[in-house]
Amino acid sequence: MCELTRSVVAACVVALLHAVPARAQDDASSWSATAALLGNASDLDRDGASTPAEWGTFVSGFRPGRDGEVDATDLCARLLAPLIDTDGDGRVSVAELGDVFAGWDRDGDGSVDSEEFSTGTDAITGDAGFVQELVLRLADGGERDGVVTAEEWSAFLGAQPADPNGRLFPVALHDWIARAETLTDPDRNAFSPDVFLLTLRSELDVDKDGAIRGEDLLALRRSLDRDGDGTLSAAELAPPPVADAPSDALGTGPRGRYERTVQERRALPCLVPFQRDLDDALELVRRTGKPLLVCVNMDGENASEAFAWFRYRDPAFADLARGFVCVVASPDRRVPLDHDDRGRRIEDPRFGSVVDGEAISIEPALFERYFRGTRAAPRHVGVAPDGSILFDVYLVQDLSAVDRALAEHGVRPGERPRPAEELSLDELFDSPWAEHRSRLESLFVASSVPARIPWLGRALAVDARTLHPQLVRLGLFDPEPAVRERATLVAASRPGALPPDLLLRAFRLVDVRTDAGRELLDAVRRWSRAETDGARRALARRYVSVFAGVAARSDSVDVELLTAALALADPDSRAHGSLEEEIGALRSVEDLLRERESDPQLDALHAEASLRCGLAALAEGQNPLFHFEDAKAAAIRAGERGLAVLASSAWLTSDFAAAESAAHDALRTRGSEFVGTPLGLEVLRVAARTRTRAIYDAMTAGDDFGPSLVADVAACHRVIRRHPGAQLQDRLDEVRFLSAIEAWRDESEALHDLVRDEPYESDVHDLFRAAALRDGGSAGLRAEYAALASEFDGDPYVRWYAALADLYAAEHAVRAREFDAAREAYGASVVGFDAVARDEPSFEPSSTHYAVLALAGRARLLADAEEWSAAADAIEDAFSRESEALDAADGLGATPRTTARELADRARAAGVDPELVERLESASRSVRVGPR
């Protein structure tokens, strides 16, 4: 900025200072550390006072952005520089940074360790302490181990842009401010440098409109000018006596803390009407003319806790919030599942009308639109219908600032939408209000099958103003097959209107080889061509590739032909022998090569002999590489006859492109000749692995990979499954591939076959349980294992796994809040384990272990139902069994011992019979552990 411009700006600022009467205040309530920080930064000659002329020069250095906004990073850098610029020359120097390091390195050993960090933050009070800590935290290397070594400090100083005299350029401080957000503290209440800077920005935005402008800075200055003379004297800049000091977030000490919430308050419902997603909220803004209120909240931070459990439950605050359309973002998951096994929503009691997944997934869009590059919680942003920011309140000590902003900017505060019970069915279908959606969904679940089916037809109607994907979810998880079938057809009508997990559910319910499956696939294909959003278009194309691929025939792997060839193969085909034997065979081939002219058939023998030598060397711990390279060279000379060996040897030498091409060419041209041999099995593996690798690479990059790759991999695995040399790992590879591409139906079919072929493998049961829970919930899991146990006619291994499945089903039902089903499953698990232990003594230790966990889980549910006597019986039964499980955590993170203590405390608080309390406490004190 030229000198003339500076003079004009300064004159205007001085005139503005005198044109607005200062509010003379004699008490200390007008002082704030933020205003003092600003005043001291504008004291350019460092004489202890900030004159109007100095103020004009100070503010003229900022280049206003849009709507007169001051660049917050530049402003913060100018405010913080004087706190380290000890010589007052206007620039921070490397030497001054050295003084900071020396001041914190109290023992003089050349590093600042965690103890010195703690001592420094206690001893160096005020804003300077935060700035010094920021510098040291930035110097802490990539490991962020809380220690700044001499090497790290030297590297930090060397990276600072400075002039030949060692004075840092302003861009260095700008970089500090920008990087501060990465220095988060695990303690969400810690007033760490990143929180200090966010709070500073918030305090500088006096009118809380989301932007720092000249009038904000002027208001802060005027708040200190108690005598109204335009100059901030040393007395006005100095903090008031401690006894008179106001509670200020940027005072000389840490922020004040809010009291922890009480249990009674947590039991009250959240009254703020949060909408489910941003699309619903913006549509309601359009319909009502009310502004948008964006709330940000997080667990474990005191002010967030105060908002969540007090303010959001206060009727007066809720009435103010109803002057807005409200949404909430929160990074924490408190409820394990968003939906139960029937597809019903499991709403988070912290916020009432939203599920955790909605509060988590909304944050990126809110950040991009409204957060101006910073994340903070709690935060309340008011957004006008035209998208402009009305206010942005965060990191304030006085929570009533939010109330004042709501009262000022709300439209018809206290106005509620019409009660859901009063709305007709048509009105419910038309409304995006969260409470109206909930009413419609509860009516759907309670209605008859003949009523549910036509309702699904309206859920995604093309001419509807409001869509209802949650109704489709309820239909896809409905217990009635007719409703599920109708929901699948609805999903096919508008797949782009559904969240991805519902499309996957729809593909799980139908076979893509049937008419219904092809209709769904065609609909997704049309969506992939019409979708304008890049991420969703890529998702649609991926689904087309996957589900068209699993149903398509492979161009290179003829499953029927190769399967027929396997039926005629010699089951005793020889694998490689010892290295000595294989070298002998190789020499015979080499002797023949010396006697006659090379031909493709002989080269093929040479290639295979070399490959077998390499495999034998590998098995005996010797270097196989030169054998594999010889095999590749001979296989290339052999042409088509050598393709199988080329595929295997190229894979073993990490030449994946050559391996992929050779494997599929070999299977397509000569697969029926060699498929039944060990080499044939290896070629199938290479073909599957290389194409799988290509699919995973494309998925990682977000690229389309096409159905043919999926068809090839699926075909390879179908042949491998029938190969006499196939191993368990081959079958697991198939299942994990299908799981990774989310082909749930094919994965489930593969697992059903695998668990019956390998009923004693724990890895197989882990995958089978997970898929059964995903597809059918706790009831589906129990049904699968009941059928399996019946099929194996009481085999103790399978019965043991069935009892374990009951335990998993019980814990899942607890997460899904299906407590009656959980109690039943816990009881069945105990009965099952006890029966196995009784019939097969070798199973007794493991059966007792899990039975103890099941008894403790059941006791918790009995206590929740206030069946205290039965709960005590279950706890005593658990502790009567000598097992290390008494101190082992179950799938919900609880141990039997902590359960007993918790139930004893709860029973005492509830006024339960003291004898029962004593029984619970006595059990918790038991020290009997270890197997019998």
Short mmCIF file of C-alpha atoms in Angstrom, two decimals, residues 10 76 100 104 145 167 190 206 210 244 246 248 332 410 430 433 464 485 537 544 564 595 611 629 631 651 694 718-719:
data_model
loop_
_atom_site.label_atom_id
_atom_site.label_comp_id
_atom_site.label_asym_id
_atom_site.label_seq_id
_atom_site.Cartn_x
_atom_site.Cartn_y
_atom_site.Cartn_z
CA ALA A 10 -5.06 6.31 9.01
CA CYS A 76 -3.23 -13.21 14.43
CA VAL A 100 12.26 -19.06 24.01
CA TRP A 104 11.78 -23.77 28.52
CA ASP A 145 6.46 -37.42 20.94
CA ARG A 167 14.99 -11.67 11.28
CA ALA A 190 -7.05 -28.58 27.21
CA VAL A 206 -17.10 -9.24 18.16
CA GLY A 210 -18.41 -15.23 11.10
CA ASP A 244 -11.72 -7.81 39.78
CA PRO A 246 -13.52 -10.87 34.47
CA ASP A 248 -12.09 -14.26 29.98
CA ASP A 332 -18.26 -39.15 18.06
CA GLY A 410 -34.47 -16.23 14.59
CA ASP A 430 -44.85 -34.45 1.70
CA TRP A 433 -39.48 -32.43 9.06
CA ALA A 464 -42.87 -36.27 -4.92
CA GLU A 485 -39.66 -57.98 -2.94
CA ARG A 537 -21.14 -41.63 -10.50
CA VAL A 544 -22.25 -52.09 -12.31
CA ALA A 564 -15.00 -81.28 -16.55
CA GLU A 595 21.55 -83.59 -28.58
CA LEU A 611 10.30 -74.07 -12.42
CA GLU A 629 14.52 -66.77 -14.49
CA ALA A 631 11.97 -71.02 -16.46
CA TRP A 651 4.50 -64.20 -10.59
CA ALA A 694 -5.92 -54.79 -10.65
CA ARG A 718 -15.09 -71.34 -8.86
CA VAL A 719 -12.61 -73.68 -10.57
#
